């Protein structure tokens, strides 16, 4: 079984400060990991993903995430937060041992990021 | 490209009524998915399809049916709506090119209220 935990329901950060949104996962095999962002009354937008290779993944809007296999984590980071980054962020995982045709993503419960001017 | 579109955007039903939600994608993706989003619970997979004419159950399939008669469309049906089905429904699609590593792209959602 695959699972994702986002331990913080809400993260507050001042504009211009670095931000981190935490994600930990559990899979049987190796993980494929994704971050999505959801703005109010909108669908989810893809930010970045880790499939294989470099542990530091760069994505859209200046976001990046670091895959840490020993800590089973995939935290989302940005060096300098913008007010426009305020949104709901979802981490998702897929186990590479999922059966053929089973490409289901398991999502975390989401973390609300508020960037304070 | 419009990407993934969903109709309707909003709907209010009475308990026991039926309805169909339509999802369409113009990216020629093989896989399509229906999720529901409830506060504090993230997204949960209802049903998915890996190709035209094939569907499979996800995490929370009870009370829903789906059909994929055309590659670009994926329909979600509620035969007898219940208040517990009040939720925001999202459709997504992905390509088979990268296998399980491919990205899912989401529609804008349908907000359904069952009274």
PDB file of C-alpha atoms in Angstrom:
ATOM      1  CA  UNK A   1       0.000   0.000   0.000  1.00  0.00           C
ATOM      2  CA  UNK A   2       1.109   3.554  -0.631  1.00  0.00           C
ATOM      3  CA  UNK A   3       0.468   6.548   1.595  1.00  0.00           C
ATOM      4  CA  UNK A   4       1.403  10.179   1.991  1.00  0.00           C
ATOM      5  CA  UNK A   5       1.493  12.405   5.051  1.00  0.00           C
ATOM      6  CA  UNK A   6       1.522  16.175   5.113  1.00  0.00           C
ATOM      7  CA  UNK A   7       2.056  16.868   8.803  1.00  0.00           C
ATOM      8  CA  UNK A   8       1.091  20.547   8.713  1.00  0.00           C
ATOM      9  CA  UNK A   9      -2.448  21.659   7.910  1.00  0.00           C
ATOM     10  CA  UNK A  10      -1.255  25.253   7.571  1.00  0.00           C
ATOM     11  CA  UNK A  11       2.043  27.025   7.070  1.00  0.00           C
ATOM     12  CA  UNK A  12       2.450  30.769   7.509  1.00  0.00           C
ATOM     13  CA  UNK A  13       5.480  32.588   6.160  1.00  0.00           C
ATOM     14  CA  UNK A  14       6.392  36.224   5.642  1.00  0.00           C
ATOM     15  CA  UNK A  15       6.823  37.477   2.108  1.00  0.00           C
ATOM     16  CA  UNK A  16      10.446  37.247   1.038  1.00  0.00           C
ATOM     17  CA  UNK A  17      11.293  34.503   3.522  1.00  0.00           C
ATOM     18  CA  UNK A  18      12.076  30.944   2.468  1.00  0.00           C
ATOM     19  CA  UNK A  19       9.214  28.474   2.650  1.00  0.00           C
ATOM     20  CA  UNK A  20       9.034  24.729   3.229  1.00  0.00           C
ATOM     21  CA  UNK A  21       5.983  22.484   2.918  1.00  0.00           C
ATOM     22  CA  UNK A  22       6.622  19.022   4.307  1.00  0.00           C
ATOM     23  CA  UNK A  23       5.718  15.645   2.839  1.00  0.00           C
ATOM     24  CA  UNK A  24       6.594  12.108   3.879  1.00  0.00           C
ATOM     25  CA  UNK A  25       5.582   8.937   2.085  1.00  0.00           C
ATOM     26  CA  UNK A  26       5.366   5.182   2.425  1.00  0.00           C
ATOM     27  CA  UNK A  27       5.630   2.694  -0.452  1.00  0.00           C
ATOM     28  CA  UNK A  28       6.666  -0.918  -0.932  1.00  0.00           C
ATOM     29  CA  UNK A  29       8.958  -0.268  -3.862  1.00  0.00           C
ATOM     30  CA  UNK A  30      10.457   2.980  -5.089  1.00  0.00           C
ATOM     31  CA  UNK A  31       8.316   6.103  -5.249  1.00  0.00           C
ATOM     32  CA  UNK A  32       7.224   8.459  -7.923  1.00  0.00           C
ATOM     33  CA  UNK A  33       6.510  11.735  -6.123  1.00  0.00           C
ATOM     34  CA  UNK A  34       4.533  14.766  -7.215  1.00  0.00           C
ATOM     35  CA  UNK A  35       3.604  18.219  -5.936  1.00  0.00           C
ATOM     36  CA  UNK A  36       0.467  20.021  -7.038  1.00  0.00           C
ATOM     37  CA  UNK A  37      -0.918  23.454  -6.141  1.00  0.00           C
ATOM     38  CA  UNK A  38      -4.575  24.444  -5.945  1.00  0.00           C
ATOM     39  CA  UNK A  39      -5.711  28.053  -5.982  1.00  0.00           C
ATOM     40  CA  UNK A  40      -9.189  28.880  -4.625  1.00  0.00           C
ATOM     41  CA  UNK A  41     -12.019  27.466  -6.738  1.00  0.00           C
ATOM     42  CA  UNK A  42      -9.579  26.032  -9.264  1.00  0.00           C
ATOM     43  CA  UNK A  43      -8.316  22.618 -10.255  1.00  0.00           C
ATOM     44  CA  UNK A  44      -4.928  21.218  -9.311  1.00  0.00           C
ATOM     45  CA  UNK A  45      -1.888  22.452 -11.176  1.00  0.00           C
ATOM     46  CA  UNK A  46       1.251  20.356 -11.538  1.00  0.00           C
ATOM     47  CA  UNK A  47       4.385  21.862  -9.957  1.00  0.00           C
ATOM     48  CA  UNK A  48       7.088  19.206 -10.140  1.00  0.00           C
ATOM     49  CA  UNK A  49       7.838  15.517  -9.854  1.00  0.00           C
ATOM     50  CA  UNK A  50      10.569  13.093  -8.886  1.00  0.00           C
ATOM     51  CA  UNK A  51      10.904   9.976 -10.994  1.00  0.00           C
ATOM     52  CA  UNK A  52      14.585   9.097 -10.817  1.00  0.00           C
ATOM     53  CA  UNK A  53      17.994  10.757 -10.923  1.00  0.00           C
ATOM     54  CA  UNK A  54      18.978  13.968  -9.147  1.00  0.00           C
ATOM     55  CA  UNK A  55      17.434  14.227  -5.700  1.00  0.00           C
ATOM     56  CA  UNK A  56      16.823  17.966  -6.126  1.00  0.00           C
ATOM     57  CA  UNK A  57      13.967  18.610  -8.506  1.00  0.00           C
ATOM     58  CA  UNK A  58      13.183  22.067  -9.887  1.00  0.00           C
ATOM     59  CA  UNK A  59       9.676  22.959 -10.970  1.00  0.00           C
ATOM     60  CA  UNK A  60       7.349  25.775 -11.923  1.00  0.00           C
ATOM     61  CA  UNK A  61       7.222  29.243 -10.329  1.00  0.00           C
ATOM     62  CA  UNK A  62      10.625  28.875  -8.616  1.00  0.00           C
ATOM     63  CA  UNK A  63       9.636  25.872  -6.508  1.00  0.00           C
ATOM     64  CA  UNK A  64      11.935  22.945  -5.875  1.00  0.00           C
ATOM     65  CA  UNK A  65      11.757  19.747  -3.844  1.00  0.00           C
ATOM     66  CA  UNK A  66      14.343  17.427  -2.397  1.00  0.00           C
ATOM     67  CA  UNK A  67      13.891  13.676  -2.433  1.00  0.00           C
ATOM     68  CA  UNK A  68      15.375  12.037   0.664  1.00  0.00           C
ATOM     69  CA  UNK A  69      15.124   8.261   0.497  1.00  0.00           C
ATOM     70  CA  UNK A  70      16.474   7.579   3.988  1.00  0.00           C
ATOM     71  CA  UNK A  71      13.930   9.922   5.568  1.00  0.00           C
ATOM     72  CA  UNK A  72      11.187   9.008   3.051  1.00  0.00           C
ATOM     73  CA  UNK A  73      10.535  12.692   2.515  1.00  0.00           C
ATOM     74  CA  UNK A  74       9.883  15.023  -0.410  1.00  0.00           C
ATOM     75  CA  UNK A  75       9.656  18.536   1.016  1.00  0.00           C
ATOM     76  CA  UNK A  76       8.655  21.445  -1.205  1.00  0.00           C
ATOM     77  CA  UNK A  77      10.780  24.580  -0.950  1.00  0.00           C
ATOM     78  CA  UNK A  78      11.116  28.064  -2.343  1.00  0.00           C
ATOM     79  CA  UNK A  79      13.911  30.510  -1.469  1.00  0.00           C
ATOM     80  CA  UNK A  80      11.727  33.628  -1.352  1.00  0.00           C
ATOM     81  CA  UNK A  81       7.954  33.437  -0.849  1.00  0.00           C
ATOM     82  CA  UNK A  82       5.490  35.635  -2.725  1.00  0.00           C
ATOM     83  CA  UNK A  83       1.996  36.604  -1.609  1.00  0.00           C
ATOM     84  CA  UNK A  84       0.760  34.995  -4.823  1.00  0.00           C
ATOM     85  CA  UNK A  85       2.141  31.633  -3.595  1.00  0.00           C
ATOM     86  CA  UNK A  86      -0.702  31.487  -1.057  1.00  0.00           C
ATOM     87  CA  UNK A  87      -2.657  28.361  -1.969  1.00  0.00           C
ATOM     88  CA  UNK A  88      -3.317  24.748  -1.037  1.00  0.00           C
ATOM     89  CA  UNK A  89      -0.448  22.358  -1.765  1.00  0.00           C
ATOM     90  CA  UNK A  90      -0.771  18.629  -2.268  1.00  0.00           C
ATOM     91  CA  UNK A  91       1.907  15.971  -2.241  1.00  0.00           C
ATOM     92  CA  UNK A  92       1.170  12.709  -4.066  1.00  0.00           C
ATOM     93  CA  UNK A  93       2.906   9.362  -4.442  1.00  0.00           C
ATOM     94  CA  UNK A  94       2.755   6.355  -6.706  1.00  0.00           C
ATOM     95  CA  UNK A  95       4.537   3.093  -5.944  1.00  0.00           C
ATOM     96  CA  UNK A  96       6.692   1.825  -8.814  1.00  0.00           C
ATOM     97  CA  UNK A  97       5.538  -1.664  -7.850  1.00  0.00           C
ATOM     98  CA  UNK A  98       1.943  -0.813  -8.771  1.00  0.00           C
ATOM     99  CA  UNK A  99       0.513  -3.393 -11.105  1.00  0.00           C
ATOM    100  CA  UNK A 100       0.353  -2.861 -14.819  1.00  0.00           C
ATOM    101  CA  UNK A 101      -2.352  -0.363 -15.705  1.00  0.00           C
ATOM    102  CA  UNK A 102      -2.641   0.771 -12.114  1.00  0.00           C
ATOM    103  CA  UNK A 103      -1.344   4.296 -12.166  1.00  0.00           C
ATOM    104  CA  UNK A 104      -3.236   5.572  -9.180  1.00  0.00           C
ATOM    105  CA  UNK A 105      -1.898   8.514  -7.259  1.00  0.00           C
ATOM    106  CA  UNK A 106      -2.361   8.730  -3.511  1.00  0.00           C
ATOM    107  CA  UNK A 107      -2.666  12.308  -2.295  1.00  0.00           C
ATOM    108  CA  UNK A 108      -1.897  13.868   1.045  1.00  0.00           C
ATOM    109  CA  UNK A 109      -4.581  15.904   2.783  1.00  0.00           C
ATOM    110  CA  UNK A 110      -3.048  19.172   1.694  1.00  0.00           C
ATOM    111  CA  UNK A 111      -1.227  22.054   3.364  1.00  0.00           C
ATOM    112  CA  UNK A 112      -2.581  25.568   3.232  1.00  0.00           C
ATOM    113  CA  UNK A 113       0.223  28.042   2.645  1.00  0.00           C
ATOM    114  CA  UNK A 114      -0.360  31.650   3.641  1.00  0.00           C
ATOM    115  CA  UNK A 115       2.268  34.219   2.686  1.00  0.00           C
ATOM    116  CA  UNK A 116       1.920  37.338   4.771  1.00  0.00           C
ATOM    117  CA  UNK A 117       2.802  40.691   3.181  1.00  0.00           C
TER     118      UNK A 117
ATOM    119  CA  UNK B   1      -5.513  23.127 -26.365  1.00  0.00           C
ATOM    120  CA  UNK B   2      -8.279  23.318 -23.780  1.00  0.00           C
ATOM    121  CA  UNK B   3      -6.674  20.526 -21.749  1.00  0.00           C
ATOM    122  CA  UNK B   4      -9.195  18.870 -19.436  1.00  0.00           C
ATOM    123  CA  UNK B   5     -12.687  20.338 -19.289  1.00  0.00           C
ATOM    124  CA  UNK B   6     -15.609  19.415 -17.057  1.00  0.00           C
ATOM    125  CA  UNK B   7     -19.319  20.088 -17.291  1.00  0.00           C
ATOM    126  CA  UNK B   8     -21.238  21.289 -15.438  1.00  0.00           C
ATOM    127  CA  UNK B   9     -19.291  23.575 -13.093  1.00  0.00           C
ATOM    128  CA  UNK B  10     -21.978  23.603 -10.421  1.00  0.00           C
ATOM    129  CA  UNK B  11     -25.004  21.464  -9.699  1.00  0.00           C
ATOM    130  CA  UNK B  12     -27.558  21.103  -6.925  1.00  0.00           C
ATOM    131  CA  UNK B  13     -29.478  17.840  -6.659  1.00  0.00           C
ATOM    132  CA  UNK B  14     -32.151  16.507  -4.380  1.00  0.00           C
ATOM    133  CA  UNK B  15     -31.613  13.182  -2.641  1.00  0.00           C
ATOM    134  CA  UNK B  16     -32.453  10.343  -5.003  1.00  0.00           C
ATOM    135  CA  UNK B  17     -31.962  12.281  -8.224  1.00  0.00           C
ATOM    136  CA  UNK B  18     -29.490  11.146 -10.835  1.00  0.00           C
ATOM    137  CA  UNK B  19     -26.951  13.022 -12.912  1.00  0.00           C
ATOM    138  CA  UNK B  20     -23.937  12.589 -15.141  1.00  0.00           C
ATOM    139  CA  UNK B  21     -20.720  14.576 -15.014  1.00  0.00           C
ATOM    140  CA  UNK B  22     -18.805  14.866 -18.262  1.00  0.00           C
ATOM    141  CA  UNK B  23     -15.043  15.071 -18.584  1.00  0.00           C
ATOM    142  CA  UNK B  24     -13.313  15.724 -21.886  1.00  0.00           C
ATOM    143  CA  UNK B  25      -9.609  15.935 -22.742  1.00  0.00           C
ATOM    144  CA  UNK B  26      -7.942  16.972 -25.976  1.00  0.00           C
ATOM    145  CA  UNK B  27      -4.425  15.722 -25.195  1.00  0.00           C
ATOM    146  CA  UNK B  28      -4.952  12.227 -26.604  1.00  0.00           C
ATOM    147  CA  UNK B  29      -4.261  10.748 -23.173  1.00  0.00           C
ATOM    148  CA  UNK B  30      -4.877   7.069 -22.594  1.00  0.00           C
ATOM    149  CA  UNK B  31      -5.673   7.273 -18.884  1.00  0.00           C
ATOM    150  CA  UNK B  32      -8.467   9.171 -17.214  1.00  0.00           C
ATOM    151  CA  UNK B  33      -9.521   9.484 -13.580  1.00  0.00           C
ATOM    152  CA  UNK B  34     -12.335  10.757 -11.395  1.00  0.00           C
ATOM    153  CA  UNK B  35     -11.543  12.092  -7.906  1.00  0.00           C
ATOM    154  CA  UNK B  36     -13.585  13.679  -5.186  1.00  0.00           C
ATOM    155  CA  UNK B  37     -12.214  16.348  -2.870  1.00  0.00           C
ATOM    156  CA  UNK B  38     -13.590  16.825   0.621  1.00  0.00           C
ATOM    157  CA  UNK B  39     -12.286  19.251   3.252  1.00  0.00           C
ATOM    158  CA  UNK B  40      -9.368  17.836   5.217  1.00  0.00           C
ATOM    159  CA  UNK B  41      -9.306  14.612   3.205  1.00  0.00           C
ATOM    160  CA  UNK B  42      -7.348  15.492   0.112  1.00  0.00           C
ATOM    161  CA  UNK B  43      -8.323  13.854  -3.152  1.00  0.00           C
ATOM    162  CA  UNK B  44      -9.680  10.323  -3.265  1.00  0.00           C
ATOM    163  CA  UNK B  45      -9.894   8.259  -6.432  1.00  0.00           C
ATOM    164  CA  UNK B  46     -13.403   7.127  -7.398  1.00  0.00           C
ATOM    165  CA  UNK B  47     -12.869   5.297 -10.696  1.00  0.00           C
ATOM    166  CA  UNK B  48     -10.306   5.326 -13.438  1.00  0.00           C
ATOM    167  CA  UNK B  49      -9.852   4.140 -17.009  1.00  0.00           C
ATOM    168  CA  UNK B  50      -6.739   2.931 -18.819  1.00  0.00           C
ATOM    169  CA  UNK B  51      -8.334   2.984 -22.229  1.00  0.00           C
ATOM    170  CA  UNK B  52     -11.479   3.247 -24.286  1.00  0.00           C
ATOM    171  CA  UNK B  53     -14.054   0.757 -23.114  1.00  0.00           C
ATOM    172  CA  UNK B  54     -12.230  -0.129 -19.864  1.00  0.00           C
ATOM    173  CA  UNK B  55     -12.858   1.139 -16.348  1.00  0.00           C
ATOM    174  CA  UNK B  56     -11.750   0.149 -12.853  1.00  0.00           C
ATOM    175  CA  UNK B  57     -12.647   0.956  -9.253  1.00  0.00           C
ATOM    176  CA  UNK B  58     -10.608   3.300  -7.147  1.00  0.00           C
ATOM    177  CA  UNK B  59     -10.621   3.959  -3.433  1.00  0.00           C
ATOM    178  CA  UNK B  60     -14.237   5.166  -3.042  1.00  0.00           C
ATOM    179  CA  UNK B  61     -16.341   3.721  -5.903  1.00  0.00           C
ATOM    180  CA  UNK B  62     -19.637   3.024  -4.106  1.00  0.00           C
ATOM    181  CA  UNK B  63     -22.607   4.985  -5.422  1.00  0.00           C
ATOM    182  CA  UNK B  64     -20.885   5.923  -8.690  1.00  0.00           C
ATOM    183  CA  UNK B  65     -20.654   4.453 -12.156  1.00  0.00           C
ATOM    184  CA  UNK B  66     -18.452   5.435 -15.071  1.00  0.00           C
ATOM    185  CA  UNK B  67     -18.178   4.901 -18.789  1.00  0.00           C
ATOM    186  CA  UNK B  68     -15.452   5.529 -21.366  1.00  0.00           C
ATOM    187  CA  UNK B  69     -17.046   5.055 -24.755  1.00  0.00           C
ATOM    188  CA  UNK B  70     -14.653   7.450 -26.477  1.00  0.00           C
ATOM    189  CA  UNK B  71     -10.984   7.977 -25.726  1.00  0.00           C
ATOM    190  CA  UNK B  72     -11.443  11.670 -25.077  1.00  0.00           C
ATOM    191  CA  UNK B  73     -14.461  11.419 -22.753  1.00  0.00           C
ATOM    192  CA  UNK B  74     -14.963   9.951 -19.302  1.00  0.00           C
ATOM    193  CA  UNK B  75     -18.412  10.109 -17.710  1.00  0.00           C
ATOM    194  CA  UNK B  76     -19.212   9.854 -14.003  1.00  0.00           C
ATOM    195  CA  UNK B  77     -22.763   8.934 -13.055  1.00  0.00           C
ATOM    196  CA  UNK B  78     -24.682   9.127  -9.827  1.00  0.00           C
ATOM    197  CA  UNK B  79     -27.766   6.934 -10.066  1.00  0.00           C
ATOM    198  CA  UNK B  80     -29.379   7.969  -6.778  1.00  0.00           C
ATOM    199  CA  UNK B  81     -27.646  10.914  -5.181  1.00  0.00           C
ATOM    200  CA  UNK B  82     -27.094  11.049  -1.429  1.00  0.00           C
ATOM    201  CA  UNK B  83     -26.036  13.970   0.798  1.00  0.00           C
ATOM    202  CA  UNK B  84     -22.737  12.134   1.433  1.00  0.00           C
ATOM    203  CA  UNK B  85     -21.923  12.702  -2.235  1.00  0.00           C
ATOM    204  CA  UNK B  86     -21.798  16.456  -1.737  1.00  0.00           C
ATOM    205  CA  UNK B  87     -18.268  17.228  -2.823  1.00  0.00           C
ATOM    206  CA  UNK B  88     -16.057  18.775  -5.462  1.00  0.00           C
ATOM    207  CA  UNK B  89     -15.350  16.348  -8.297  1.00  0.00           C
ATOM    208  CA  UNK B  90     -12.199  16.500 -10.372  1.00  0.00           C
ATOM    209  CA  UNK B  91     -11.360  14.716 -13.562  1.00  0.00           C
ATOM    210  CA  UNK B  92      -7.752  14.108 -14.589  1.00  0.00           C
ATOM    211  CA  UNK B  93      -5.921  12.524 -17.492  1.00  0.00           C
ATOM    212  CA  UNK B  94      -2.423  11.253 -18.153  1.00  0.00           C
ATOM    213  CA  UNK B  95      -0.387   9.745 -20.948  1.00  0.00           C
ATOM    214  CA  UNK B  96       0.921   6.190 -21.079  1.00  0.00           C
ATOM    215  CA  UNK B  97       4.238   7.357 -22.541  1.00  0.00           C
ATOM    216  CA  UNK B  98       6.169   7.454 -19.270  1.00  0.00           C
ATOM    217  CA  UNK B  99       4.123   4.785 -17.641  1.00  0.00           C
ATOM    218  CA  UNK B 100       3.471   5.288 -13.967  1.00  0.00           C
ATOM    219  CA  UNK B 101       5.768   8.323 -13.937  1.00  0.00           C
ATOM    220  CA  UNK B 102       3.584  10.426 -16.150  1.00  0.00           C
ATOM    221  CA  UNK B 103       1.884  13.530 -14.839  1.00  0.00           C
ATOM    222  CA  UNK B 104      -1.852  13.755 -14.287  1.00  0.00           C
ATOM    223  CA  UNK B 105      -3.520  16.915 -15.570  1.00  0.00           C
ATOM    224  CA  UNK B 106      -6.658  18.105 -13.840  1.00  0.00           C
ATOM    225  CA  UNK B 107      -9.868  19.771 -14.914  1.00  0.00           C
ATOM    226  CA  UNK B 108     -11.373  22.794 -13.107  1.00  0.00           C
ATOM    227  CA  UNK B 109     -13.811  20.735 -11.039  1.00  0.00           C
ATOM    228  CA  UNK B 110     -17.560  20.351 -10.542  1.00  0.00           C
ATOM    229  CA  UNK B 111     -19.077  21.482  -7.273  1.00  0.00           C
ATOM    230  CA  UNK B 112     -22.016  19.201  -6.431  1.00  0.00           C
ATOM    231  CA  UNK B 113     -24.443  19.740  -3.586  1.00  0.00           C
ATOM    232  CA  UNK B 114     -27.002  17.078  -2.678  1.00  0.00           C
ATOM    233  CA  UNK B 115     -29.856  18.297  -0.497  1.00  0.00           C
TER     234      UNK B 115
END
